[in-house]
Every structure is written in structure tokens, then in C-alpha cells.
CSV table of C-alpha atoms in Angstrom, one decimal:
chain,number,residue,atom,x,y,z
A,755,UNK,CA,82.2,139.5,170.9
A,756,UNK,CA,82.6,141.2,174.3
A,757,UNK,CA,82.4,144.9,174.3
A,758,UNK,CA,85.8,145.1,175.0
A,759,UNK,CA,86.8,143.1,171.8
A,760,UNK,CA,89.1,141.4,173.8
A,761,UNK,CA,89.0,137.6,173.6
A,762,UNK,CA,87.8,135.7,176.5
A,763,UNK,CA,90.6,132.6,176.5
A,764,UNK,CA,93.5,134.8,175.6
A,765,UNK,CA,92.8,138.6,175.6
A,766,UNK,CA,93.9,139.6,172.2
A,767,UNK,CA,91.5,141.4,170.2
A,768,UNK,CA,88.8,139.2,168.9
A,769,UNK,CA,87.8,139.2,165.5
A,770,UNK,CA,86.9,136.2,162.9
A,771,UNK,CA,90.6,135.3,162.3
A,772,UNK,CA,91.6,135.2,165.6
A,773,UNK,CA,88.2,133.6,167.5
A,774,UNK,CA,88.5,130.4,164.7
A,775,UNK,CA,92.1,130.2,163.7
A,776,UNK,CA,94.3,132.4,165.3
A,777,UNK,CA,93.9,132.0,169.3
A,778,UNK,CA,95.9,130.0,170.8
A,779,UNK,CA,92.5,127.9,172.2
A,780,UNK,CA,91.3,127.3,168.7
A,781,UNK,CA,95.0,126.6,167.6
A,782,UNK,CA,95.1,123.9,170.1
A,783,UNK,CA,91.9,122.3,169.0
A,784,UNK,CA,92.7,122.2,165.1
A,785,UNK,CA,95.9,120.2,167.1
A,786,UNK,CA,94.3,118.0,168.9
A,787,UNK,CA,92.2,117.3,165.6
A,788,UNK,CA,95.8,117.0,163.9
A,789,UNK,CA,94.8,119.6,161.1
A,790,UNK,CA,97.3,122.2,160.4
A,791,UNK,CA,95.8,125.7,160.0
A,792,UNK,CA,98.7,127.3,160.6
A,793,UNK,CA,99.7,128.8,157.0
A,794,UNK,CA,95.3,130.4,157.4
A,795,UNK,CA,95.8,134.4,156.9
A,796,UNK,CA,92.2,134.6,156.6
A,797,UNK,CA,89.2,132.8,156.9
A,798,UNK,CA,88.1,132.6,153.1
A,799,UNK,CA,91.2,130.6,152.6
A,800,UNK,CA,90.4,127.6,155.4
A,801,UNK,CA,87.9,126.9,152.5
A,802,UNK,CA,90.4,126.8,149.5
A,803,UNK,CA,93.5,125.4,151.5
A,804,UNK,CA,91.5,122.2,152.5
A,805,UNK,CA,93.5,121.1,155.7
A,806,UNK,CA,91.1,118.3,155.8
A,807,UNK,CA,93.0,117.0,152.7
A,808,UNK,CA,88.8,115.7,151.9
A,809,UNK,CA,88.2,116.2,148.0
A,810,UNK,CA,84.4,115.9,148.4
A,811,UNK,CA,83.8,119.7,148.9
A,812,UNK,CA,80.3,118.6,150.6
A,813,UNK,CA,82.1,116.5,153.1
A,814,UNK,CA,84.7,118.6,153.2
A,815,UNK,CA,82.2,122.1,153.8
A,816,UNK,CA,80.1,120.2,156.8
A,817,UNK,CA,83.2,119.2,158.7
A,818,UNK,CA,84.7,122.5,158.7
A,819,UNK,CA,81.2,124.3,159.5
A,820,UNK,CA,81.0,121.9,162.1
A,821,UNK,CA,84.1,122.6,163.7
A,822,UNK,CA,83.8,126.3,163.5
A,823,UNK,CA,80.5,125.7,164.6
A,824,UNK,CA,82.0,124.0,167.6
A,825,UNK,CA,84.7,126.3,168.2
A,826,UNK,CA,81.8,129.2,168.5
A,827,UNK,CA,80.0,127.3,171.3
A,828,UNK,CA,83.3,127.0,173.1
A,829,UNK,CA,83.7,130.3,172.9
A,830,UNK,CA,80.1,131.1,174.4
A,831,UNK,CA,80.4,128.5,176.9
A,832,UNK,CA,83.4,130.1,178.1
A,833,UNK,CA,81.7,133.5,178.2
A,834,UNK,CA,78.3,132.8,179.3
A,835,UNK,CA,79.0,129.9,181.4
A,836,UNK,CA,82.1,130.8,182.4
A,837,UNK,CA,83.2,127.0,181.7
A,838,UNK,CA,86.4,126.3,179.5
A,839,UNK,CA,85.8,123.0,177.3
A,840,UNK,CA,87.9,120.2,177.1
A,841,UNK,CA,89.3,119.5,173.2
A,842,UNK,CA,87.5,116.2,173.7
A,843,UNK,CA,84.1,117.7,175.1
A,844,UNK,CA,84.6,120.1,171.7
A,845,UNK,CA,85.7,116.7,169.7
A,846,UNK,CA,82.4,114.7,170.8
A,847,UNK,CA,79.7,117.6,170.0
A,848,UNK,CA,81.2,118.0,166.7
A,849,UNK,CA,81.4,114.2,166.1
A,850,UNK,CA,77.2,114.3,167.0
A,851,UNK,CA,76.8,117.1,165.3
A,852,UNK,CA,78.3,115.2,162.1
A,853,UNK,CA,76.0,112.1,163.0
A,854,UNK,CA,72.7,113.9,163.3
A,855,UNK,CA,73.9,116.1,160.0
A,856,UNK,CA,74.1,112.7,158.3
A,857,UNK,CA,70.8,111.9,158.8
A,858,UNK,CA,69.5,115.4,158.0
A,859,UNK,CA,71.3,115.1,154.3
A,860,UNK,CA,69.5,113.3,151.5
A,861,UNK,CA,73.0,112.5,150.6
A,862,UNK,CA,75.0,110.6,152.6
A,863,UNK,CA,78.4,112.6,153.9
């Protein structure tokens, strides 16, 4: 976070909640990926509501790491870099994050 706790794409206070599900840039990414997180009060329940709708909770765990994974490098990108990501730039890194994941796993996805 920046010392001012303010968030860099909309200038609310940042915290957990608000960086992943909350902001308005991470609301429009979990959009563009057509999942609704919208009903999320906090971020132990993205794990227990399952807006993937995926009942293999190993699948289910690596796509949501991934995109919160993803949605934290946005977030640095935009602060370090000073470069605001496109949904799709965000869609394609977690999509290769998945693929090299899947050949990481001695199970497949």
C-alpha cells in the first residue's frame, strides 16, 4: 500500500477488501471475467462463496490465487510503473500463469 493508504486507481482507502474486490478496477476485472463478486463482504468468503461455480476446490483455489495474484501485479504495475493494465493484458498473464501452474502440479488442474 502507499503511505497514504489511498488506492492508486481510485483513491479510496486501500485495504485487502477493497484492493481485490471492492475497487471499482478489480470490480471491472471479476466483469470482464463474468464472475460476480458482488455479494463478497470479506475476503475469507471469495473462498466459501465459489463465484467460480468450480467444485474441485484445487481448481477452484489456483484460479482464484491466480487472479488475485493478477490483480496484485496490476496494482504494482500501476504504482511502480505508472502503467494501467488492460482486463485483457490481466486476462492473458493469469491464463499463463494457469498454464505453467499446470505443469508445476503433479496433478493435473
Amino acid at each position: 500500500m502507499r503511505a497514504d493508504d489511498q488506492c492508486p486507481f481510485c483513491s479510496e482507502r486501500e485495504d485487502c477488501l477493497h484492493l481485490f474486490i471492492s475497487c471499482p478496477r478489480a470490480r471491472n476485472f471479476w466483469a470482464y471475467l463474468n464472475l460476480d463478486v458482488t455479494s463478497i463482504s470479506n475476503m475469507e468468503q471469495l473462498w466459501h462463496e465459489n463465484p467460480l461455480q468450480e467444485p474441485n476446490q484445487n481448481i477452484r483455489t489456483a484460479i482464484l490465487t491466480c487472479v488475485l495474484w493478477n490483480i496484485w501485479k496490476s496494482r504494482n504495475a500501476k504504482i511502480f510503473r505508472s502503467q494501467d493494465e488492460s482486463n485483457s493484458q490481466i486476462s492473458a498473464r493469469c491464463r499463463d500463469d494457469l498454464l505453467l501452474w499446470s505443469h508445476r502440479s503433479k496433478t493435473a488442474f
